[in-house]
């Protein structure tokens, strides 16, 4: 049995050899690559992409019902899996992503542990996946090579997702673009296995190849309404959280535009830098964070170059441009939850001539009162064509009401 | 020809246009959730006007039309879009459209930038809401309208949802307020909700067109809108056929769609079946008949003995439970037999109901029977006690416990689900150990099922029976009525039978009680010997759902609905006085009850009072927050830290300075930080003026710029504070963004919550008038003094030419002023504790956020505690006694850390208990409440939580506080 320290069960080296690690799904391409990466590193990971009513029921039992919906879902999903009988409870660990900061999302992992304890499953170790050095475990160490690989795979995944969304609605041969994603996923995982250290050059050339592959797919020359999705990170991305919003929009004949994960990572690094600029702090921390942030930004720049050089595809915006966009709306110190990035993403869409936006958040999401709902008024004042609808998600909200509101937005979409 | 069909949440409307968009035929019908059947009936009726050979264009719209159009493969247009089309055609110079439907409310701004709004997920103020309220008043919707026209006073009623409003209206009713006034107030609530909830920063002006059923039918509602929006007669348009506008819009839109033959249309609607299946279902409540019979037999064992009132002679004891929606009465014999029992809906007038019952009881009883003692409990306790000279008033939780104990001596858990409330108590060592009551926003009580049964066109009893035989009970979620409505709609669309809905509702009620109210994780959390009661449990479906969900057999007394009254009678018997005071039959025959309204002027609260007068010369006043209107005395002088802190802050009067006036919105973190900023700004030569103390008017003033209706009330108030500052003519407003709070070394970090931290930016983006002034919202971190001085210099030198030296002095003053305030709080806390110990008084730690001392936010809960002879202290005067703790959660918000520490400290002090104030919608308190409960319960203390919102009614708070005090008393007496 695991030993206890600082009120939690530690994931030991021994466990790494014997335990299965469950990881809840958020973004299909990103998390598939991440799962593959972890497998290469010797973790017996399994990506949970389950759905169904039991998850919500378990979540309602496990956590305070006023807690945000993503916590309720993720915890419900994990508890359902543990109780399904599919896994050996004594040889099981859970992994969830963790961000720090003043949003209550930083408490998810603690709420998960609480829920486990209440179900007499307190012995199951929970691993925090984060880049901030929170909660260390001897059995799970993120070395620099692995961190780099993660950054690369996020770049790949962002690219694949970004292009898939631009091709999929228009493709002549149905399913071609999705198939291409799968081909690349496999190819990249093989590369991860082969080389311990991934070459930056290799990543660069892969990005170019990906763009070329997507550009080669034959498309119908038709006009579709473009709809951007912004919001709380889990609800924005995970279909379990947003009632499969992307599919709904595709069925309504739209092209869906979803910002990548890289922006969020850079944003989180930027927060630390800005925090020190605004309130003071250690110089060394400032420098290290800034360095890491530049690493991310270089990857984003490579993406932009690859897209512009090889295709007519819409390119992602540079992080610094995003940061400029929110001037006059919110400050750069507004960092809890999705912070200023959410406002920036709405504005970025408008600058890309994507005027139709769904702003998706859990019911009563605290940061979104300010950066989401709170900024829509001003965005509309400044951009009369902006067509933004704010949708709340929670255990009892019904799909029909959500869809009706989205339909209203679509009826006015150009 | 163009056919538009508007399938709304409660009605179906159909319009047939000729090719010039003139109405040939129109019809309107309630669908009672049978959407398809009603649509077919309407189509049958239009049949005669249609040429069968010719194709016609058809289009569906409306909230329920979406599903129908999908199932039947027919064109659909979103209803707001349809409205916009038709209004543009019919009333081209219209600026704004306001449309109220059954469950939707919408505003469309047509000019100066097109915008549309629909009510979000938390939504009241619609037709369904008015319907619910009419039911509550026991009048029809039409009568409600008539009543409203004769009003002479408007009360504040929360309109966000039916549950909220009920908790405002019920006490008004029970306290004898005029129905006319309540009716008009209900309409006003709808108006406020629409304007506040939907305008979100845009001003409703110009030519306004009102559409939809409620606005067509109810003159009173129209009046409230016109008055509230101050519209001239020619600017408020109530078009003919307003309820048909959406259908007309759909008919117009139909022109864009492919035409079809009428027969084809009928064919589609009749026969196309959706491939939807019921997705979320539970197992049936009973697997088979034997199962059900066993269940019935088991529960029949709890019968109570009865004796005829006529034949009995001897002593008798009367118990009355004047509940929120029902009135219950029990007369007990010396050997605990029931001589008389009565259960009825009080129809909004409990006094009348009880008068009639007492007359009946007193005239029917045997002459030799003497009513030795009487007790009243429940919401209406005070008024009934006064009106009929009842001997005792008893807090309802204890009445229920006494009754439950009678049925199971070993009872360790009681769950009572009544018409309006859910109450649960754990029993430990023969005393009520903890009391849990439902919050405003967790419905799922008896009246909820009743409303539903009626909405679906069934009697409650029949509806409840149906649950027993349901094959696939559906999962309807468990949040609130509005959500449940749409869940039911969706389920019906998917083909759920009425049986499945009934069973699903039973399950929802139970899940709501278990997981939302009690926050139970397993049956063991509840207890081993469980007694369930309350009228709602007479519904076998609900009882069964409960047993299934906790997987345990429970006791339901046969008189589940009368337990409060039964307990009250038992209490009367146990505490029998020498001479019972109960009103006599003679006096009853000439009993007179009159009510009048007035405003109390004894303090700044300005409570709106309802004065009930009875012919015995006694008066009962309601609406008051303290006891002063009764005896006209001064305040009780027990220490109250809420008041001490307020007084301190009020003493910081602005000083005229060389740099002129600067305004500070007095709310959220600016409350506690006021000494700091006051010290800082005054030192810099600013005249630091606060917006003022919050009140309802201030809130209303800023209401129209609130973008998110689910944010907490303290945040919403900030909009009013800004408006007030601008009204004062102040040109500089200071409200900094603060990611961090002071670091008190008691947590893992020292954050503010996201709302507190960044609300200044939200205000700037939403309040247009802020452009008239210089609004300062820099990011400051006062937790790092040196850095603060640097940043403050950067900012203030740029904006006001302040020198470095000035900043250094100002900063010194600011930190000193803040420190002084903290010391003041600590010393006041010590004084209060010493006072309490000297006078042997209960100490209550009223814990929350510093801004909860705002009287508009706490609604006078502190005063209430004082009237119950408690000493009120705050979390921040004891939190320093405890060092940083390791907790089960991330302890990273300063305000929270104080509460955790205070809770831990309370567990070490015999004479302290804690009450946590929680703002409705506060997301971070979802984390603190569970943690604080854990800390307190581990330390053998009671956990009491009071949720506060804009609702200005202390009914629920009173019950909680009295239950807590009774429990403390009980615990103490046990200890001896």
Short mmCIF file of C-alpha atoms in Angstrom, two decimals, chain B residues 233-561:
data_model
loop_
_atom_site.label_atom_id
_atom_site.label_comp_id
_atom_site.label_asym_id
_atom_site.label_seq_id
_atom_site.Cartn_x
_atom_site.Cartn_y
_atom_site.Cartn_z
CA UNK B 233 -48.49 56.41 -24.76
CA UNK B 234 -47.48 56.56 -28.41
CA UNK B 235 -44.17 54.83 -27.70
CA UNK B 236 -45.62 51.73 -26.10
CA UNK B 237 -47.18 49.57 -28.78
CA UNK B 238 -49.41 46.63 -27.94
CA UNK B 239 -50.34 45.41 -31.40
CA UNK B 240 -53.45 43.52 -32.20
CA UNK B 241 -52.79 39.77 -32.39
CA UNK B 242 -49.63 40.23 -30.35
CA UNK B 243 -49.70 36.61 -29.30
CA UNK B 244 -49.66 35.57 -32.97
CA UNK B 245 -46.66 37.61 -34.03
CA UNK B 246 -44.14 34.82 -33.83
CA UNK B 247 -46.37 32.49 -35.81
CA UNK B 248 -46.87 35.29 -38.34
CA UNK B 249 -43.11 35.68 -38.59
CA UNK B 250 -42.78 31.97 -39.25
CA UNK B 251 -45.44 32.24 -41.96
CA UNK B 252 -43.45 35.04 -43.55
CA UNK B 253 -40.27 33.04 -43.36
CA UNK B 254 -42.06 30.07 -44.94
CA UNK B 255 -41.86 31.88 -48.27
CA UNK B 256 -38.15 30.96 -48.33
CA UNK B 257 -38.84 27.28 -47.94
CA UNK B 258 -40.00 24.66 -50.43
CA UNK B 259 -43.76 24.42 -50.72
CA UNK B 260 -45.62 21.20 -49.97
CA UNK B 261 -49.13 19.83 -50.24
CA UNK B 262 -51.29 20.09 -47.13
CA UNK B 263 -51.81 16.33 -47.08
CA UNK B 264 -48.09 15.81 -47.13
CA UNK B 265 -47.75 18.15 -44.19
CA UNK B 266 -50.40 16.25 -42.24
CA UNK B 267 -48.76 13.00 -43.15
CA UNK B 268 -45.41 14.19 -41.84
CA UNK B 269 -46.80 15.45 -38.57
CA UNK B 270 -48.99 12.41 -38.02
CA UNK B 271 -46.64 9.65 -38.92
CA UNK B 272 -43.03 10.64 -38.92
CA UNK B 273 -41.50 9.27 -35.82
CA UNK B 274 -38.30 10.43 -34.36
CA UNK B 275 -35.51 7.98 -33.92
CA UNK B 276 -34.89 9.49 -30.52
CA UNK B 277 -34.90 7.07 -27.69
CA UNK B 278 -35.17 7.81 -24.04
CA UNK B 279 -31.57 8.07 -23.11
CA UNK B 280 -31.42 8.73 -19.44
CA UNK B 281 -33.64 6.41 -17.49
CA UNK B 282 -33.74 4.65 -14.15
CA UNK B 283 -35.02 1.21 -13.22
CA UNK B 284 -38.74 0.98 -12.43
CA UNK B 285 -39.71 1.79 -8.85
CA UNK B 286 -41.29 -1.62 -8.43
CA UNK B 287 -40.22 -4.69 -10.31
CA UNK B 288 -43.62 -6.35 -9.91
CA UNK B 289 -46.91 -6.32 -8.04
CA UNK B 290 -45.67 -8.46 -5.14
CA UNK B 291 -42.93 -6.01 -4.66
CA UNK B 292 -45.42 -3.19 -4.36
CA UNK B 293 -47.73 -5.14 -2.05
CA UNK B 294 -44.90 -5.94 0.31
CA UNK B 295 -44.01 -2.24 0.36
CA UNK B 296 -47.57 -1.21 1.16
CA UNK B 297 -47.95 -3.81 3.89
CA UNK B 298 -44.73 -2.72 5.55
CA UNK B 299 -45.74 0.90 5.67
CA UNK B 300 -49.20 0.19 6.98
CA UNK B 301 -47.74 -0.72 10.33
CA UNK B 302 -47.38 2.88 11.39
CA UNK B 303 -51.05 3.54 12.07
CA UNK B 304 -52.05 5.93 14.81
CA UNK B 305 -54.91 5.29 17.22
CA UNK B 306 -57.87 7.61 17.01
CA UNK B 307 -60.88 8.37 19.11
CA UNK B 308 -64.00 10.29 18.33
CA UNK B 309 -63.97 13.89 19.44
CA UNK B 310 -67.62 13.58 20.25
CA UNK B 311 -67.29 10.72 22.69
CA UNK B 312 -64.04 11.56 24.35
CA UNK B 313 -64.09 13.39 27.60
CA UNK B 314 -61.02 14.50 29.44
CA UNK B 315 -57.98 16.67 28.88
CA UNK B 316 -56.93 17.47 25.35
CA UNK B 317 -53.92 19.14 23.77
CA UNK B 318 -53.91 21.15 20.61
CA UNK B 319 -51.08 21.31 18.09
CA UNK B 320 -51.12 23.62 15.08
CA UNK B 321 -48.59 23.61 12.28
CA UNK B 322 -49.05 26.78 10.26
CA UNK B 323 -46.80 25.77 7.39
CA UNK B 324 -45.89 27.79 4.38
CA UNK B 325 -48.48 26.41 2.02
CA UNK B 326 -50.51 24.13 4.25
CA UNK B 327 -52.09 24.33 7.64
CA UNK B 328 -52.26 21.29 9.92
CA UNK B 329 -54.13 20.76 13.13
CA UNK B 330 -54.12 17.88 15.64
CA UNK B 331 -56.01 17.47 18.91
CA UNK B 332 -54.55 14.81 21.20
CA UNK B 333 -56.14 12.96 24.05
CA UNK B 334 -54.44 12.25 27.37
CA UNK B 335 -53.31 8.85 25.99
CA UNK B 336 -51.97 10.25 22.69
CA UNK B 337 -54.92 9.30 20.55
CA UNK B 338 -55.90 11.67 17.79
CA UNK B 339 -59.27 13.27 18.50
CA UNK B 340 -59.28 15.65 15.60
CA UNK B 341 -57.05 16.17 12.61
CA UNK B 342 -57.07 18.58 9.73
CA UNK B 343 -54.81 19.16 6.75
CA UNK B 344 -55.44 21.77 4.10
CA UNK B 345 -53.84 24.18 1.78
CA UNK B 346 -54.03 27.54 3.52
CA UNK B 347 -54.91 29.39 0.33
CA UNK B 348 -52.74 32.27 1.34
CA UNK B 349 -54.70 33.01 4.49
CA UNK B 350 -53.79 30.76 7.42
CA UNK B 351 -55.63 32.95 9.95
CA UNK B 352 -58.95 32.34 8.30
CA UNK B 353 -58.37 28.60 7.95
CA UNK B 354 -57.47 28.21 11.58
CA UNK B 355 -60.35 30.35 12.76
CA UNK B 356 -62.79 28.10 10.94
CA UNK B 357 -61.14 24.96 12.23
CA UNK B 358 -61.08 26.16 15.81
CA UNK B 359 -64.75 27.06 15.61
CA UNK B 360 -65.54 23.63 14.28
CA UNK B 361 -63.39 21.85 16.83
CA UNK B 362 -64.62 23.82 19.82
CA UNK B 363 -68.25 23.42 18.95
CA UNK B 364 -67.97 19.72 18.18
CA UNK B 365 -66.05 18.68 21.23
CA UNK B 366 -67.64 17.11 24.23
CA UNK B 367 -68.39 19.67 26.95
CA UNK B 368 -66.32 17.74 29.43
CA UNK B 369 -63.25 17.96 27.28
CA UNK B 370 -60.91 20.74 28.27
CA UNK B 371 -58.15 21.94 26.01
CA UNK B 372 -55.39 22.21 28.56
CA UNK B 373 -52.68 23.56 26.37
CA UNK B 374 -51.96 24.56 22.82
CA UNK B 375 -48.80 24.95 20.73
CA UNK B 376 -48.24 26.43 17.31
CA UNK B 377 -45.26 25.85 15.05
CA UNK B 378 -44.26 26.65 11.48
CA UNK B 379 -43.93 29.73 9.28
CA UNK B 380 -47.08 31.34 10.60
CA UNK B 381 -46.25 30.68 14.23
CA UNK B 382 -46.08 34.29 15.39
CA UNK B 383 -49.25 35.55 13.80
CA UNK B 384 -51.31 32.53 14.85
CA UNK B 385 -50.00 32.66 18.39
CA UNK B 386 -51.05 36.29 18.67
CA UNK B 387 -54.37 35.92 16.92
CA UNK B 388 -55.71 32.97 18.92
CA UNK B 389 -53.82 33.29 22.20
CA UNK B 390 -51.96 30.03 21.75
CA UNK B 391 -49.92 29.00 24.79
CA UNK B 392 -46.63 28.09 23.13
CA UNK B 393 -44.70 28.81 19.98
CA UNK B 394 -42.28 26.07 19.03
CA UNK B 395 -39.61 26.01 16.38
CA UNK B 396 -40.75 23.58 13.76
CA UNK B 397 -37.66 21.42 13.70
CA UNK B 398 -38.27 20.45 17.31
CA UNK B 399 -41.92 19.83 16.76
CA UNK B 400 -40.97 17.34 14.07
CA UNK B 401 -38.39 15.66 16.23
CA UNK B 402 -40.87 15.16 19.06
CA UNK B 403 -43.29 13.55 16.66
CA UNK B 404 -40.70 11.32 15.00
CA UNK B 405 -39.45 10.09 18.34
CA UNK B 406 -42.98 8.99 19.12
CA UNK B 407 -42.84 6.59 16.18
CA UNK B 408 -39.31 5.36 16.56
CA UNK B 409 -37.66 5.88 19.86
CA UNK B 410 -34.27 5.15 18.36
CA UNK B 411 -34.66 7.60 15.52
CA UNK B 412 -31.31 9.04 14.47
CA UNK B 413 -32.26 10.80 11.28
CA UNK B 414 -35.39 12.63 10.18
CA UNK B 415 -36.06 13.77 6.67
CA UNK B 416 -39.06 15.99 6.24
CA UNK B 417 -40.13 17.12 2.82
CA UNK B 418 -43.01 19.52 3.00
CA UNK B 419 -44.71 21.85 0.60
CA UNK B 420 -41.87 24.33 0.49
CA UNK B 421 -39.00 23.13 2.54
CA UNK B 422 -36.82 20.17 3.05
CA UNK B 423 -35.69 19.74 6.61
CA UNK B 424 -33.39 17.11 7.95
CA UNK B 425 -32.06 16.59 11.39
CA UNK B 426 -29.55 14.19 12.77
CA UNK B 427 -30.28 12.98 16.24
CA UNK B 428 -27.42 12.21 18.54
CA UNK B 429 -27.70 11.46 22.26
CA UNK B 430 -31.41 12.10 22.18
CA UNK B 431 -31.09 15.63 20.94
CA UNK B 432 -31.21 17.28 17.58
CA UNK B 433 -27.62 17.51 16.56
CA UNK B 434 -27.63 19.20 13.23
CA UNK B 435 -30.30 20.81 11.19
CA UNK B 436 -30.18 21.09 7.43
CA UNK B 437 -32.70 23.12 5.49
CA UNK B 438 -32.97 23.58 1.77
CA UNK B 439 -31.69 26.73 0.16
CA UNK B 440 -33.69 29.11 -1.88
CA UNK B 441 -32.45 27.66 -5.12
CA UNK B 442 -33.04 24.00 -4.54
CA UNK B 443 -36.59 23.21 -5.24
CA UNK B 444 -37.86 19.70 -5.32
CA UNK B 445 -40.47 19.95 -2.61
CA UNK B 446 -44.10 19.09 -2.50
CA UNK B 447 -45.47 22.20 -4.11
CA UNK B 448 -43.14 21.59 -6.98
CA UNK B 449 -44.71 18.24 -7.86
CA UNK B 450 -48.13 19.76 -7.35
CA UNK B 451 -47.39 22.55 -9.79
CA UNK B 452 -46.13 20.00 -12.27
CA UNK B 453 -49.07 17.70 -11.97
CA UNK B 454 -51.33 20.65 -12.63
CA UNK B 455 -49.25 21.85 -15.55
CA UNK B 456 -49.58 18.45 -17.12
CA UNK B 457 -53.31 18.48 -16.45
CA UNK B 458 -53.50 15.94 -13.64
CA UNK B 459 -54.65 15.79 -10.06
CA UNK B 460 -51.74 15.42 -7.67
CA UNK B 461 -52.96 12.11 -6.27
CA UNK B 462 -53.50 10.48 -9.65
CA UNK B 463 -50.23 11.85 -10.87
CA UNK B 464 -48.37 10.38 -7.90
CA UNK B 465 -50.00 6.98 -8.38
CA UNK B 466 -48.78 6.83 -11.94
CA UNK B 467 -45.18 6.69 -10.76
CA UNK B 468 -45.76 3.25 -9.26
CA UNK B 469 -46.26 1.63 -12.62
CA UNK B 470 -43.67 3.51 -14.63
CA UNK B 471 -41.59 1.26 -16.80
CA UNK B 472 -38.72 3.63 -17.52
CA UNK B 473 -38.54 6.51 -15.04
CA UNK B 474 -36.66 9.31 -16.73
CA UNK B 475 -33.79 11.24 -15.29
CA UNK B 476 -34.91 14.84 -15.08
CA UNK B 477 -31.92 16.32 -13.34
CA UNK B 478 -32.27 18.04 -10.03
CA UNK B 479 -31.54 21.69 -10.30
CA UNK B 480 -34.51 23.97 -10.46
CA UNK B 481 -37.99 24.22 -11.84
CA UNK B 482 -36.96 26.02 -14.97
CA UNK B 483 -34.41 23.39 -15.83
CA UNK B 484 -36.82 20.68 -14.99
CA UNK B 485 -39.38 22.18 -17.37
CA UNK B 486 -37.04 21.82 -20.26
CA UNK B 487 -35.94 18.36 -19.16
CA UNK B 488 -39.56 17.29 -19.21
CA UNK B 489 -40.04 18.88 -22.59
CA UNK B 490 -37.09 16.99 -23.93
CA UNK B 491 -38.26 13.73 -22.40
CA UNK B 492 -41.71 14.15 -23.90
CA UNK B 493 -40.19 14.81 -27.22
CA UNK B 494 -38.37 11.56 -26.84
CA UNK B 495 -41.65 9.85 -26.13
CA UNK B 496 -41.69 9.52 -22.36
CA UNK B 497 -45.02 8.50 -20.86
CA UNK B 498 -46.66 10.47 -18.08
CA UNK B 499 -45.90 7.55 -15.73
CA UNK B 500 -42.21 7.83 -16.48
CA UNK B 501 -42.28 11.55 -15.86
CA UNK B 502 -44.07 11.13 -12.55
CA UNK B 503 -41.56 8.53 -11.40
CA UNK B 504 -38.71 10.64 -12.72
CA UNK B 505 -39.93 13.62 -10.72
CA UNK B 506 -40.08 11.47 -7.59
CA UNK B 507 -36.51 10.48 -8.16
CA UNK B 508 -35.51 14.10 -8.78
CA UNK B 509 -37.05 15.22 -5.51
CA UNK B 510 -35.11 12.56 -3.65
CA UNK B 511 -31.84 13.15 -5.40
CA UNK B 512 -32.20 16.85 -4.81
CA UNK B 513 -32.76 16.24 -1.10
CA UNK B 514 -29.95 13.73 -0.77
CA UNK B 515 -27.20 15.23 -2.83
CA UNK B 516 -27.97 18.92 -2.87
CA UNK B 517 -29.55 19.62 0.46
CA UNK B 518 -28.05 16.96 2.73
CA UNK B 519 -24.90 16.50 0.70
CA UNK B 520 -24.87 12.84 1.61
CA UNK B 521 -22.41 10.42 0.12
CA UNK B 522 -24.00 7.23 1.28
CA UNK B 523 -26.86 5.89 3.36
CA UNK B 524 -24.49 5.63 6.30
CA UNK B 525 -24.15 9.37 6.20
CA UNK B 526 -27.78 9.65 7.12
CA UNK B 527 -28.39 7.19 9.90
CA UNK B 528 -29.68 3.76 10.74
CA UNK B 529 -33.11 4.58 12.10
CA UNK B 530 -34.60 6.92 9.60
CA UNK B 531 -38.04 8.48 9.88
CA UNK B 532 -39.42 10.28 6.88
CA UNK B 533 -42.31 12.65 7.05
CA UNK B 534 -43.92 15.69 5.57
CA UNK B 535 -46.84 15.69 3.18
CA UNK B 536 -44.65 14.93 0.23
CA UNK B 537 -43.76 11.50 1.58
CA UNK B 538 -47.41 10.46 1.44
CA UNK B 539 -46.61 10.00 -2.22
CA UNK B 540 -45.58 6.34 -2.46
CA UNK B 541 -43.42 7.03 -5.49
CA UNK B 542 -41.29 9.42 -3.51
CA UNK B 543 -41.07 7.14 -0.51
CA UNK B 544 -40.02 4.28 -2.72
CA UNK B 545 -37.48 6.40 -4.59
CA UNK B 546 -35.92 7.30 -1.29
CA UNK B 547 -35.70 3.71 -0.10
CA UNK B 548 -34.22 2.66 -3.40
CA UNK B 549 -31.69 5.42 -3.54
CA UNK B 550 -30.33 4.85 -0.03
CA UNK B 551 -30.96 1.12 -0.17
CA UNK B 552 -32.49 1.03 3.28
CA UNK B 553 -35.95 0.60 4.77
CA UNK B 554 -37.37 3.63 6.54
CA UNK B 555 -40.37 4.48 8.71
CA UNK B 556 -43.09 6.68 7.30
CA UNK B 557 -45.72 7.43 9.91
CA UNK B 558 -49.24 7.21 8.62
CA UNK B 559 -49.67 10.83 9.62
CA UNK B 560 -46.57 11.92 7.71
CA UNK B 561 -48.28 15.15 6.74
#
